[in-house]
mmCIF file of the C-alpha atoms, coordinates in Angstrom:
data_MODEL
# 
_entry.id   MODEL 
# 
loop_
_atom_site.group_PDB 
_atom_site.id 
_atom_site.type_symbol 
_atom_site.label_atom_id 
_atom_site.label_alt_id 
_atom_site.label_comp_id 
_atom_site.label_asym_id 
_atom_site.label_entity_id 
_atom_site.label_seq_id 
_atom_site.pdbx_PDB_ins_code 
_atom_site.Cartn_x 
_atom_site.Cartn_y 
_atom_site.Cartn_z 
_atom_site.occupancy 
_atom_site.B_iso_or_equiv 
_atom_site.pdbx_formal_charge 
_atom_site.auth_seq_id 
_atom_site.auth_comp_id 
_atom_site.auth_asym_id 
_atom_site.auth_atom_id 
_atom_site.pdbx_PDB_model_num 
ATOM 1   C CA . MET A 1 1   ? 51.125 -99.794  -34.079 1.00 0.00 ? 1   MET A CA 1 
ATOM 2   C CA . LYS A 1 2   ? 48.543 -98.979  -31.339 1.00 0.00 ? 2   LYS A CA 1 
ATOM 3   C CA . LYS A 1 3   ? 44.847 -99.648  -31.654 1.00 0.00 ? 3   LYS A CA 1 
ATOM 4   C CA . THR A 1 4   ? 41.670 -98.148  -30.876 1.00 0.00 ? 4   THR A CA 1 
ATOM 5   C CA . LEU A 1 5   ? 40.868 -100.754 -27.999 1.00 0.00 ? 5   LEU A CA 1 
ATOM 6   C CA . ASP A 1 6   ? 44.570 -101.813 -27.556 1.00 0.00 ? 6   ASP A CA 1 
ATOM 7   C CA . GLY A 1 7   ? 44.602 -104.291 -23.941 1.00 0.00 ? 7   GLY A CA 1 
ATOM 8   C CA . ALA A 1 8   ? 41.139 -103.211 -23.543 1.00 0.00 ? 8   ALA A CA 1 
ATOM 9   C CA . ARG A 1 9   ? 38.941 -106.254 -21.985 1.00 0.00 ? 9   ARG A CA 1 
ATOM 10  C CA . VAL A 1 10  ? 35.052 -105.738 -23.220 1.00 0.00 ? 10  VAL A CA 1 
ATOM 11  C CA . LEU A 1 11  ? 32.405 -106.919 -21.304 1.00 0.00 ? 11  LEU A CA 1 
ATOM 12  C CA . LEU A 1 12  ? 29.440 -106.972 -24.064 1.00 0.00 ? 12  LEU A CA 1 
ATOM 13  C CA . VAL A 1 13  ? 25.679 -107.324 -23.239 1.00 0.00 ? 13  VAL A CA 1 
ATOM 14  C CA . GLU A 1 14  ? 23.470 -108.734 -26.581 1.00 0.00 ? 14  GLU A CA 1 
ATOM 15  C CA . ASP A 1 15  ? 21.532 -111.347 -27.036 1.00 0.00 ? 15  ASP A CA 1 
ATOM 16  C CA . GLU A 1 16  ? 21.256 -111.463 -30.418 1.00 0.00 ? 16  GLU A CA 1 
ATOM 17  C CA . ALA A 1 17  ? 24.083 -114.278 -31.039 1.00 0.00 ? 17  ALA A CA 1 
ATOM 18  C CA . LEU A 1 18  ? 25.228 -112.690 -34.662 1.00 0.00 ? 18  LEU A CA 1 
ATOM 19  C CA . ILE A 1 19  ? 25.332 -109.193 -33.280 1.00 0.00 ? 19  ILE A CA 1 
ATOM 20  C CA . ALA A 1 20  ? 27.379 -110.506 -30.581 1.00 0.00 ? 20  ALA A CA 1 
ATOM 21  C CA . MET A 1 21  ? 29.826 -112.205 -32.400 1.00 0.00 ? 21  MET A CA 1 
ATOM 22  C CA . SER A 1 22  ? 30.038 -109.330 -35.492 1.00 0.00 ? 22  SER A CA 1 
ATOM 23  C CA . ILE A 1 23  ? 31.081 -107.034 -32.127 1.00 0.00 ? 23  ILE A CA 1 
ATOM 24  C CA . GLU A 1 24  ? 33.269 -109.379 -30.454 1.00 0.00 ? 24  GLU A CA 1 
ATOM 25  C CA . GLU A 1 25  ? 35.403 -109.792 -33.930 1.00 0.00 ? 25  GLU A CA 1 
ATOM 26  C CA . LEU A 1 26  ? 35.127 -105.928 -34.597 1.00 0.00 ? 26  LEU A CA 1 
ATOM 27  C CA . CYS A 1 27  ? 36.761 -105.573 -30.672 1.00 0.00 ? 27  CYS A CA 1 
ATOM 28  C CA . LYS A 1 28  ? 39.161 -108.036 -31.290 1.00 0.00 ? 28  LYS A CA 1 
ATOM 29  C CA . GLU A 1 29  ? 40.151 -106.511 -34.622 1.00 0.00 ? 29  GLU A CA 1 
ATOM 30  C CA . HIS A 1 30  ? 40.532 -103.048 -33.033 1.00 0.00 ? 30  HIS A CA 1 
ATOM 31  C CA . GLY A 1 31  ? 42.828 -104.367 -30.132 1.00 0.00 ? 31  GLY A CA 1 
ATOM 32  C CA . ALA A 1 32  ? 40.641 -105.557 -27.363 1.00 0.00 ? 32  ALA A CA 1 
ATOM 33  C CA . GLU A 1 33  ? 42.367 -108.199 -25.205 1.00 0.00 ? 33  GLU A CA 1 
ATOM 34  C CA . ASP A 1 34  ? 39.227 -109.877 -24.490 1.00 0.00 ? 34  ASP A CA 1 
ATOM 35  C CA . VAL A 1 35  ? 35.966 -109.710 -24.695 1.00 0.00 ? 35  VAL A CA 1 
ATOM 36  C CA . VAL A 1 36  ? 33.229 -111.284 -22.287 1.00 0.00 ? 36  VAL A CA 1 
ATOM 37  C CA . THR A 1 37  ? 30.104 -112.116 -24.110 1.00 0.00 ? 37  THR A CA 1 
ATOM 38  C CA . VAL A 1 38  ? 26.751 -112.291 -21.820 1.00 0.00 ? 38  VAL A CA 1 
ATOM 39  C CA . THR A 1 39  ? 23.425 -112.896 -24.007 1.00 0.00 ? 39  THR A CA 1 
ATOM 40  C CA . SER A 1 40  ? 21.022 -113.851 -21.363 1.00 0.00 ? 40  SER A CA 1 
ATOM 41  C CA . PHE A 1 41  ? 19.339 -111.421 -18.467 1.00 0.00 ? 41  PHE A CA 1 
ATOM 42  C CA . ASN A 1 42  ? 19.616 -114.440 -16.216 1.00 0.00 ? 42  ASN A CA 1 
ATOM 43  C CA . ALA A 1 43  ? 23.680 -114.596 -16.676 1.00 0.00 ? 43  ALA A CA 1 
ATOM 44  C CA . LEU A 1 44  ? 24.053 -110.505 -16.204 1.00 0.00 ? 44  LEU A CA 1 
ATOM 45  C CA . ASN A 1 45  ? 24.711 -110.525 -12.929 1.00 0.00 ? 45  ASN A CA 1 
ATOM 46  C CA . PRO A 1 46  ? 27.709 -108.353 -10.616 1.00 0.00 ? 46  PRO A CA 1 
ATOM 47  C CA . ASP A 1 47  ? 30.271 -111.649 -10.593 1.00 0.00 ? 47  ASP A CA 1 
ATOM 48  C CA . VAL A 1 48  ? 30.705 -111.066 -14.596 1.00 0.00 ? 48  VAL A CA 1 
ATOM 49  C CA . LEU A 1 49  ? 32.848 -108.016 -13.563 1.00 0.00 ? 49  LEU A CA 1 
ATOM 50  C CA . GLU A 1 50  ? 35.108 -109.838 -11.311 1.00 0.00 ? 50  GLU A CA 1 
ATOM 51  C CA . THR A 1 51  ? 35.824 -112.147 -14.244 1.00 0.00 ? 51  THR A CA 1 
ATOM 52  C CA . GLY A 1 52  ? 38.625 -110.756 -16.007 1.00 0.00 ? 52  GLY A CA 1 
ATOM 53  C CA . ARG A 1 53  ? 38.924 -107.237 -14.909 1.00 0.00 ? 53  ARG A CA 1 
ATOM 54  C CA . ILE A 1 54  ? 36.275 -105.861 -17.029 1.00 0.00 ? 54  ILE A CA 1 
ATOM 55  C CA . SER A 1 55  ? 37.948 -102.328 -18.452 1.00 0.00 ? 55  SER A CA 1 
ATOM 56  C CA . THR A 1 56  ? 34.807 -101.081 -20.601 1.00 0.00 ? 56  THR A CA 1 
ATOM 57  C CA . ALA A 1 57  ? 31.072 -102.252 -21.836 1.00 0.00 ? 57  ALA A CA 1 
ATOM 58  C CA . ILE A 1 58  ? 28.680 -102.449 -24.244 1.00 0.00 ? 58  ILE A CA 1 
ATOM 59  C CA . LEU A 1 59  ? 25.313 -102.572 -23.507 1.00 0.00 ? 59  LEU A CA 1 
ATOM 60  C CA . ASP A 1 60  ? 22.025 -103.652 -24.882 1.00 0.00 ? 60  ASP A CA 1 
ATOM 61  C CA . ILE A 1 61  ? 19.247 -101.659 -22.528 1.00 0.00 ? 61  ILE A CA 1 
ATOM 62  C CA . LYS A 1 62  ? 16.961 -104.849 -23.185 1.00 0.00 ? 62  LYS A CA 1 
ATOM 63  C CA . ILE A 1 63  ? 18.129 -108.320 -22.874 1.00 0.00 ? 63  ILE A CA 1 
ATOM 64  C CA . SER A 1 64  ? 16.009 -111.435 -23.459 1.00 0.00 ? 64  SER A CA 1 
ATOM 65  C CA . ASP A 1 65  ? 12.979 -109.011 -22.657 1.00 0.00 ? 65  ASP A CA 1 
ATOM 66  C CA . ASN A 1 66  ? 14.753 -107.333 -19.463 1.00 0.00 ? 66  ASN A CA 1 
ATOM 67  C CA . TRP A 1 67  ? 15.646 -104.083 -18.988 1.00 0.00 ? 67  TRP A CA 1 
ATOM 68  C CA . THR A 1 68  ? 19.405 -103.787 -18.165 1.00 0.00 ? 68  THR A CA 1 
ATOM 69  C CA . ASN A 1 69  ? 19.347 -100.119 -16.227 1.00 0.00 ? 69  ASN A CA 1 
ATOM 70  C CA . GLU A 1 70  ? 19.745 -101.847 -13.026 1.00 0.00 ? 70  GLU A CA 1 
ATOM 71  C CA . PHE A 1 71  ? 23.738 -103.189 -14.311 1.00 0.00 ? 71  PHE A CA 1 
ATOM 72  C CA . ALA A 1 72  ? 23.941 -100.119 -16.011 1.00 0.00 ? 72  ALA A CA 1 
ATOM 73  C CA . HIS A 1 73  ? 23.777 -98.595  -12.517 1.00 0.00 ? 73  HIS A CA 1 
ATOM 74  C CA . LEU A 1 74  ? 26.252 -101.202 -11.096 1.00 0.00 ? 74  LEU A CA 1 
ATOM 75  C CA . LEU A 1 75  ? 28.992 -100.158 -13.791 1.00 0.00 ? 75  LEU A CA 1 
ATOM 76  C CA . GLN A 1 76  ? 28.449 -96.612  -12.923 1.00 0.00 ? 76  GLN A CA 1 
ATOM 77  C CA . SER A 1 77  ? 29.127 -97.160  -9.226  1.00 0.00 ? 77  SER A CA 1 
ATOM 78  C CA . ARG A 1 78  ? 32.413 -99.423  -10.132 1.00 0.00 ? 78  ARG A CA 1 
ATOM 79  C CA . ARG A 1 79  ? 33.422 -96.357  -12.464 1.00 0.00 ? 79  ARG A CA 1 
ATOM 80  C CA . ILE A 1 80  ? 33.401 -98.621  -15.512 1.00 0.00 ? 80  ILE A CA 1 
ATOM 81  C CA . PRO A 1 81  ? 32.902 -96.755  -18.546 1.00 0.00 ? 81  PRO A CA 1 
ATOM 82  C CA . PHE A 1 82  ? 29.939 -98.280  -20.895 1.00 0.00 ? 82  PHE A CA 1 
ATOM 83  C CA . ILE A 1 83  ? 27.926 -97.294  -23.458 1.00 0.00 ? 83  ILE A CA 1 
ATOM 84  C CA . PHE A 1 84  ? 24.492 -98.424  -25.057 1.00 0.00 ? 84  PHE A CA 1 
ATOM 85  C CA . ALA A 1 85  ? 24.452 -99.908  -28.170 1.00 0.00 ? 85  ALA A CA 1 
ATOM 86  C CA . THR A 1 86  ? 20.678 -101.096 -28.538 1.00 0.00 ? 86  THR A CA 1 
ATOM 87  C CA . GLY A 1 87  ? 17.601 -100.474 -30.700 1.00 0.00 ? 87  GLY A CA 1 
ATOM 88  C CA . TYR A 1 88  ? 15.285 -98.978  -27.664 1.00 0.00 ? 88  TYR A CA 1 
ATOM 89  C CA . ALA A 1 89  ? 17.382 -95.092  -28.180 1.00 0.00 ? 89  ALA A CA 1 
ATOM 90  C CA . ALA A 1 90  ? 14.028 -93.766  -28.917 1.00 0.00 ? 90  ALA A CA 1 
ATOM 91  C CA . ASN A 1 91  ? 12.371 -94.631  -25.130 1.00 0.00 ? 91  ASN A CA 1 
ATOM 92  C CA . HIS A 1 92  ? 14.166 -91.790  -23.840 1.00 0.00 ? 92  HIS A CA 1 
ATOM 93  C CA . GLN A 1 93  ? 12.551 -92.490  -20.162 1.00 0.00 ? 93  GLN A CA 1 
ATOM 94  C CA . VAL A 1 94  ? 14.973 -95.455  -19.569 1.00 0.00 ? 94  VAL A CA 1 
ATOM 95  C CA . PHE A 1 95  ? 18.009 -93.542  -20.186 1.00 0.00 ? 95  PHE A CA 1 
ATOM 96  C CA . GLU A 1 96  ? 17.696 -90.367  -18.008 1.00 0.00 ? 96  GLU A CA 1 
ATOM 97  C CA . PRO A 1 97  ? 19.558 -91.743  -15.097 1.00 0.00 ? 97  PRO A CA 1 
ATOM 98  C CA . PHE A 1 98  ? 22.369 -92.024  -17.508 1.00 0.00 ? 98  PHE A CA 1 
ATOM 99  C CA . ASN A 1 99  ? 22.859 -88.329  -18.572 1.00 0.00 ? 99  ASN A CA 1 
ATOM 100 C CA . GLY A 1 100 ? 26.530 -88.400  -20.228 1.00 0.00 ? 100 GLY A CA 1 
ATOM 101 C CA . ILE A 1 101 ? 26.555 -91.833  -21.652 1.00 0.00 ? 101 ILE A CA 1 
ATOM 102 C CA . THR A 1 102 ? 26.746 -92.680  -25.250 1.00 0.00 ? 102 THR A CA 1 
ATOM 103 C CA . ILE A 1 103 ? 23.811 -94.578  -27.244 1.00 0.00 ? 103 ILE A CA 1 
ATOM 104 C CA . ILE A 1 104 ? 24.397 -96.080  -30.213 1.00 0.00 ? 104 ILE A CA 1 
ATOM 105 C CA . GLU A 1 105 ? 21.287 -96.983  -32.153 1.00 0.00 ? 105 GLU A CA 1 
ATOM 106 C CA . LYS A 1 106 ? 20.916 -100.321 -33.800 1.00 0.00 ? 106 LYS A CA 1 
ATOM 107 C CA . PRO A 1 107 ? 22.019 -100.475 -37.024 1.00 0.00 ? 107 PRO A CA 1 
ATOM 108 C CA . TYR A 1 108 ? 24.834 -98.418  -36.568 1.00 0.00 ? 108 TYR A CA 1 
ATOM 109 C CA . LYS A 1 109 ? 28.204 -98.580  -38.611 1.00 0.00 ? 109 LYS A CA 1 
ATOM 110 C CA . ASP A 1 110 ? 30.795 -100.420 -36.917 1.00 0.00 ? 110 ASP A CA 1 
ATOM 111 C CA . SER A 1 111 ? 33.011 -97.553  -36.533 1.00 0.00 ? 111 SER A CA 1 
ATOM 112 C CA . ASP A 1 112 ? 30.691 -95.332  -34.675 1.00 0.00 ? 112 ASP A CA 1 
ATOM 113 C CA . LEU A 1 113 ? 30.454 -98.237  -32.217 1.00 0.00 ? 113 LEU A CA 1 
ATOM 114 C CA . ILE A 1 114 ? 34.269 -98.305  -31.712 1.00 0.00 ? 114 ILE A CA 1 
ATOM 115 C CA . GLN A 1 115 ? 34.671 -94.829  -31.917 1.00 0.00 ? 115 GLN A CA 1 
ATOM 116 C CA . ALA A 1 116 ? 31.651 -94.660  -29.017 1.00 0.00 ? 116 ALA A CA 1 
ATOM 117 C CA . LEU A 1 117 ? 34.011 -97.345  -27.194 1.00 0.00 ? 117 LEU A CA 1 
ATOM 118 C CA . ALA A 1 118 ? 37.076 -95.391  -27.429 1.00 0.00 ? 118 ALA A CA 1 
ATOM 119 C CA . GLN A 1 119 ? 35.803 -92.126  -26.382 1.00 0.00 ? 119 GLN A CA 1 
ATOM 120 C CA . ALA A 1 120 ? 34.177 -93.539  -23.385 1.00 0.00 ? 120 ALA A CA 1 
ATOM 121 C CA . ILE A 1 121 ? 36.908 -95.268  -21.953 1.00 0.00 ? 121 ILE A CA 1 
ATOM 122 C CA . GLY A 1 122 ? 39.530 -92.090  -22.774 1.00 0.00 ? 122 GLY A CA 1 
ATOM 123 C CA . SER A 1 123 ? 36.838 -89.878  -21.199 1.00 0.00 ? 123 SER A CA 1 
ATOM 124 C CA . SER A 1 124 ? 36.761 -92.035  -17.894 1.00 0.00 ? 124 SER A CA 1 
ATOM 125 C CA . ASN A 1 125 ? 40.856 -92.459  -17.872 1.00 0.00 ? 125 ASN A CA 1 
ATOM 126 C CA . GLU A 1 126 ? 40.204 -88.459  -17.889 1.00 0.00 ? 126 GLU A CA 1 
ATOM 127 C CA . ASN A 1 127 ? 38.112 -88.501  -15.060 1.00 0.00 ? 127 ASN A CA 1 
ATOM 128 C CA . GLY A 1 128 ? 40.100 -90.893  -12.695 1.00 0.00 ? 128 GLY A CA 1 
ATOM 129 C CA . SER A 1 129 ? 38.041 -94.247  -13.381 1.00 0.00 ? 129 SER A CA 1 
ATOM 130 C CA . ARG A 1 130 ? 39.896 -97.300  -12.642 1.00 0.00 ? 130 ARG A CA 1 
ATOM 131 C CA . SER A 1 131 ? 42.257 -98.622  -15.364 1.00 0.00 ? 131 SER A CA 1 
ATOM 132 C CA . ASP A 1 132 ? 42.922 -102.178 -14.594 1.00 0.00 ? 132 ASP A CA 1 
# 
């Protein structure tokens, strides 16, 4: 039986360890092949995209007191579908450059996160984004 995230290689950018572990487990339960977790701003660099051919990402907009919007722009430039899962959803100015990117506000339901990620993957496939 095909699962929602069947075969996906997920990049998770989340600095809260318990949340990161929960999301990693959730993604694997829904068929993700692998989840690469980045928990600090210092570890967040373009090289992480080269390890394991990331196919989608979940970003917290702020980790380690630093904004991740520049990394989000990098994901866009590489046509890697992603969503934001953050407690900063009310900070609309940060998200203005990311029109059309789903923002899931913490706390969220697991089903909402998985559905948003699946939709991001689905719409990127429809728009011809990379699918390696």
